[in-house]
CSV table of C-alpha atoms in Angstrom, one decimal:
chain,number,residue,atom,x,y,z
A,1,UNK,CA,-65.3,111.5,-16.8
A,2,UNK,CA,-68.8,112.9,-15.2
A,3,UNK,CA,-70.4,115.8,-13.4
A,4,UNK,CA,-70.8,114.9,-10.1
A,5,UNK,CA,-72.2,119.0,-9.7
A,6,UNK,CA,-71.8,121.9,-11.1
A,7,UNK,CA,-68.5,122.7,-10.2
A,8,UNK,CA,-67.6,119.3,-9.7
A,9,UNK,CA,-65.7,116.1,-12.4
A,10,UNK,CA,-65.2,113.1,-11.2
A,11,UNK,CA,-62.9,110.9,-12.9
A,12,UNK,CA,-62.3,107.3,-13.1
A,13,UNK,CA,-59.1,105.8,-13.2
A,14,UNK,CA,-60.2,102.1,-12.7
A,15,UNK,CA,-62.5,99.2,-11.5
A,16,UNK,CA,-60.4,98.1,-8.4
A,17,UNK,CA,-59.4,98.3,-5.3
A,18,UNK,CA,-55.3,97.6,-5.8
A,19,UNK,CA,-52.2,99.9,-5.4
A,20,UNK,CA,-51.4,100.2,-9.4
A,21,UNK,CA,-54.6,101.7,-9.3
A,22,UNK,CA,-53.5,104.0,-6.6
A,23,UNK,CA,-50.2,105.1,-8.1
A,24,UNK,CA,-51.9,106.0,-11.2
A,25,UNK,CA,-54.0,108.4,-9.3
A,26,UNK,CA,-51.6,109.7,-7.2
A,27,UNK,CA,-49.6,110.2,-10.1
A,28,UNK,CA,-52.6,112.1,-12.2
A,29,UNK,CA,-52.9,114.3,-8.9
A,30,UNK,CA,-49.4,114.8,-8.3
A,31,UNK,CA,-49.4,116.1,-12.9
A,32,UNK,CA,-52.8,118.5,-11.9
A,33,UNK,CA,-51.1,119.6,-8.6
A,34,UNK,CA,-47.9,120.5,-10.5
A,35,UNK,CA,-49.7,122.6,-13.2
A,36,UNK,CA,-52.7,123.8,-11.3
A,37,UNK,CA,-54.6,126.8,-12.9
A,38,UNK,CA,-56.1,129.0,-10.9
A,39,UNK,CA,-59.7,128.0,-11.5
A,40,UNK,CA,-59.3,125.0,-9.8
A,41,UNK,CA,-60.0,124.7,-6.3
A,42,UNK,CA,-59.7,121.2,-4.9
A,43,UNK,CA,-58.4,117.5,-5.4
A,44,UNK,CA,-59.4,114.5,-3.1
A,45,UNK,CA,-58.1,111.4,-4.3
A,46,UNK,CA,-59.2,107.8,-3.9
A,47,UNK,CA,-59.1,104.3,-4.1
A,48,UNK,CA,-59.6,104.5,-7.8
A,49,UNK,CA,-60.6,107.8,-8.6
A,50,UNK,CA,-60.2,111.8,-8.1
A,51,UNK,CA,-62.6,114.5,-7.6
A,52,UNK,CA,-61.9,117.6,-9.4
A,53,UNK,CA,-63.6,121.6,-7.8
A,54,UNK,CA,-63.4,124.1,-9.9
A,55,UNK,CA,-64.3,128.0,-10.1
A,56,UNK,CA,-67.6,127.5,-12.6
A,57,UNK,CA,-67.3,132.0,-12.3
A,58,UNK,CA,-63.5,131.2,-13.7
A,59,UNK,CA,-64.7,128.8,-16.8
A,60,UNK,CA,-66.7,126.3,-18.0
A,61,UNK,CA,-67.6,122.5,-17.4
A,62,UNK,CA,-66.4,122.1,-21.1
A,63,UNK,CA,-63.0,123.6,-20.8
A,64,UNK,CA,-62.7,121.8,-17.9
A,65,UNK,CA,-63.4,118.8,-19.0
A,66,UNK,CA,-61.2,119.1,-21.9
A,67,UNK,CA,-58.1,120.0,-20.3
A,68,UNK,CA,-58.2,117.1,-17.7
A,69,UNK,CA,-58.5,114.4,-20.6
A,70,UNK,CA,-55.1,116.0,-21.7
A,71,UNK,CA,-54.0,115.6,-18.4
A,72,UNK,CA,-55.3,111.8,-18.2
A,73,UNK,CA,-54.2,110.6,-21.4
A,74,UNK,CA,-50.2,112.7,-20.6
A,75,UNK,CA,-50.5,111.2,-17.8
A,76,UNK,CA,-51.0,107.5,-19.2
A,77,UNK,CA,-48.4,107.2,-21.3
A,78,UNK,CA,-45.5,109.4,-19.8
A,79,UNK,CA,-42.4,107.2,-18.1
A,80,UNK,CA,-43.3,107.6,-14.6
A,81,UNK,CA,-41.6,111.9,-13.1
A,82,UNK,CA,-38.5,111.4,-10.9
A,83,UNK,CA,-40.3,112.5,-7.7
A,84,UNK,CA,-39.1,112.5,-4.4
A,85,UNK,CA,-39.4,109.7,-2.2
A,86,UNK,CA,-43.0,110.0,-0.4
A,87,UNK,CA,-43.5,111.0,3.2
A,88,UNK,CA,-43.1,108.1,6.0
A,89,UNK,CA,-44.6,108.2,9.2
A,90,UNK,CA,-44.2,105.5,12.0
A,91,UNK,CA,-47.0,105.2,14.1
A,92,UNK,CA,-46.7,103.5,17.4
A,93,UNK,CA,-48.9,101.5,18.8
A,94,UNK,CA,-50.6,99.4,21.7
A,95,UNK,CA,-52.0,96.4,20.7
A,96,UNK,CA,-54.2,94.2,23.0
A,97,UNK,CA,-55.9,94.5,26.0
A,98,UNK,CA,-57.9,98.3,26.8
A,99,UNK,CA,-56.0,99.5,23.5
A,100,UNK,CA,-57.1,96.4,21.3
A,101,UNK,CA,-59.8,95.0,22.3
A,102,UNK,CA,-61.0,92.9,19.2
A,103,UNK,CA,-57.2,90.9,18.8
A,104,UNK,CA,-57.6,88.7,20.9
A,105,UNK,CA,-61.3,86.8,19.2
A,106,UNK,CA,-59.8,88.8,16.1
A,107,UNK,CA,-56.9,86.4,16.0
A,108,UNK,CA,-59.2,82.9,17.0
A,109,UNK,CA,-60.9,83.5,13.9
A,110,UNK,CA,-57.4,83.8,11.9
A,111,UNK,CA,-56.4,80.3,13.6
A,112,UNK,CA,-53.1,82.5,15.0
A,113,UNK,CA,-52.2,83.7,17.8
A,114,UNK,CA,-52.4,87.4,19.3
A,115,UNK,CA,-48.4,87.6,19.5
A,116,UNK,CA,-48.3,86.9,15.9
A,117,UNK,CA,-51.3,89.3,14.7
A,118,UNK,CA,-49.5,91.5,16.1
A,119,UNK,CA,-46.1,90.8,14.0
A,120,UNK,CA,-48.0,90.5,11.1
A,121,UNK,CA,-50.2,93.8,10.8
A,122,UNK,CA,-46.6,96.1,12.0
A,123,UNK,CA,-44.8,94.7,9.8
A,124,UNK,CA,-47.2,95.9,6.9
A,125,UNK,CA,-45.5,98.3,5.0
A,126,UNK,CA,-49.2,100.9,4.1
A,127,UNK,CA,-49.4,103.5,1.6
A,128,UNK,CA,-52.7,105.8,2.9
A,129,UNK,CA,-54.8,105.3,-0.6
A,130,UNK,CA,-57.7,108.2,0.5
A,131,UNK,CA,-58.8,110.3,3.6
A,132,UNK,CA,-62.5,109.8,3.8
A,133,UNK,CA,-65.6,108.5,6.1
A,134,UNK,CA,-64.6,111.1,9.2
A,135,UNK,CA,-62.0,113.8,9.0
A,136,UNK,CA,-58.0,112.9,8.9
A,137,UNK,CA,-59.8,109.2,8.8
A,138,UNK,CA,-56.1,107.1,7.0
A,139,UNK,CA,-58.3,103.6,4.3
A,140,UNK,CA,-54.5,102.2,4.0
A,141,UNK,CA,-53.4,100.0,1.7
A,142,UNK,CA,-51.0,97.1,2.3
A,143,UNK,CA,-52.8,94.2,4.6
A,144,UNK,CA,-51.7,91.1,4.8
A,145,UNK,CA,-54.6,89.2,2.7
A,146,UNK,CA,-54.9,86.3,5.2
A,147,UNK,CA,-55.5,88.8,7.6
A,148,UNK,CA,-58.5,90.2,6.1
A,149,UNK,CA,-61.7,90.3,9.2
A,150,UNK,CA,-65.1,91.1,8.0
A,151,UNK,CA,-66.6,94.4,10.2
A,152,UNK,CA,-68.5,94.1,13.7
A,153,UNK,CA,-71.6,92.4,12.5
A,154,UNK,CA,-73.1,95.0,15.2
A,155,UNK,CA,-71.3,98.1,15.1
A,156,UNK,CA,-69.4,100.2,18.2
A,157,UNK,CA,-71.2,103.2,18.9
A,158,UNK,CA,-68.5,104.7,20.2
A,159,UNK,CA,-64.9,104.3,19.0
A,160,UNK,CA,-61.5,105.9,21.2
A,161,UNK,CA,-59.5,108.7,19.1
A,162,UNK,CA,-56.2,106.3,18.0
A,163,UNK,CA,-57.9,103.4,17.4
A,164,UNK,CA,-56.1,100.8,14.9
A,165,UNK,CA,-58.2,98.0,13.2
A,166,UNK,CA,-58.8,96.2,10.6
A,167,UNK,CA,-62.0,96.4,8.1
A,168,UNK,CA,-62.4,93.1,5.5
A,169,UNK,CA,-58.9,93.9,3.2
A,170,UNK,CA,-58.5,97.2,4.5
A,171,UNK,CA,-56.4,98.4,7.8
A,172,UNK,CA,-57.2,102.0,9.7
A,173,UNK,CA,-57.3,104.3,12.6
A,174,UNK,CA,-59.4,106.8,13.6
A,175,UNK,CA,-58.5,110.2,14.0
A,176,UNK,CA,-61.4,111.1,16.7
A,177,UNK,CA,-63.7,108.6,18.5
A,178,UNK,CA,-66.2,108.2,16.2
A,179,UNK,CA,-69.8,105.0,15.5
A,180,UNK,CA,-67.4,102.2,14.0
A,181,UNK,CA,-67.5,98.4,13.1
A,182,UNK,CA,-63.5,97.8,12.1
A,183,UNK,CA,-61.6,95.2,14.8
A,184,UNK,CA,-59.7,96.6,17.3
A,185,UNK,CA,-56.1,95.8,17.4
A,186,UNK,CA,-54.8,98.6,19.8
A,187,UNK,CA,-54.9,101.5,19.2
A,188,UNK,CA,-51.6,105.2,19.5
A,189,UNK,CA,-51.6,107.7,21.5
A,190,UNK,CA,-50.3,109.7,18.5
A,191,UNK,CA,-53.1,112.4,17.4
A,192,UNK,CA,-54.3,111.6,13.3
A,193,UNK,CA,-56.5,114.6,13.5
A,194,UNK,CA,-56.4,118.6,15.2
A,195,UNK,CA,-58.2,121.1,13.4
A,196,UNK,CA,-55.6,123.9,15.1
A,197,UNK,CA,-52.7,122.5,13.4
A,198,UNK,CA,-52.0,122.7,10.3
A,199,UNK,CA,-52.3,120.8,8.3
A,200,UNK,CA,-55.3,119.4,10.7
A,201,UNK,CA,-54.8,115.9,9.8
A,202,UNK,CA,-51.0,113.9,10.6
A,203,UNK,CA,-51.6,111.1,7.2
A,204,UNK,CA,-51.9,112.7,3.6
A,205,UNK,CA,-52.3,110.3,0.5
A,206,UNK,CA,-49.3,109.3,-1.3
A,207,UNK,CA,-48.1,108.5,2.3
A,208,UNK,CA,-46.7,105.8,3.5
A,209,UNK,CA,-47.2,104.4,7.5
A,210,UNK,CA,-46.0,101.7,9.5
A,211,UNK,CA,-47.1,101.0,12.6
A,212,UNK,CA,-44.1,100.1,15.8
A,213,UNK,CA,-46.0,97.9,18.5
A,214,UNK,CA,-45.0,99.7,21.9
A,215,UNK,CA,-45.8,98.8,25.7
A,216,UNK,CA,-48.6,100.7,27.6
A,217,UNK,CA,-47.2,104.0,28.8
A,218,UNK,CA,-46.8,102.6,32.9
């Protein structure tokens, strides 16, 4: 645990990016939210850590640290709490063509057909590990390790909103048009981020995601 600002602490849960560590992150966040004290301003879960932001006018750093250590110890020793099933969000994706300009080259690099790459990518059961890079950008755990691909040597200056890609051992979706170097397999018509919507991001940490291969609109 370390201070990263006068009003923020970073709790490191582990050193590995894996489902078990990320599940511990979300379990701890659930415990903290359930006990949400008045001084707590925000929680930011990541792959293997949690950012905790608090109101220093209400509580000091030492008191927050002690409280969080107690929650971390209790979360680590307690049996998994009975919770409601996580939300599952189905994401329709048009794979290939203009929507997925890297599909064919990615499949060739993996030594499989484009159709097989689509089938295997869409067959995965993914978990939103964290939101980062851009507002509403979900980093998903659960990609078949055999589908891991290096990022582009030269990133694109513009990636369309809704693009679905692979970057290393991760898969994710671009919520808004932005630069990016992930290998683009397809695109979803869903609005992943809308500042006029509450909440603005379609996906949240802990959500389950399933991709549905669909045909392009005529």
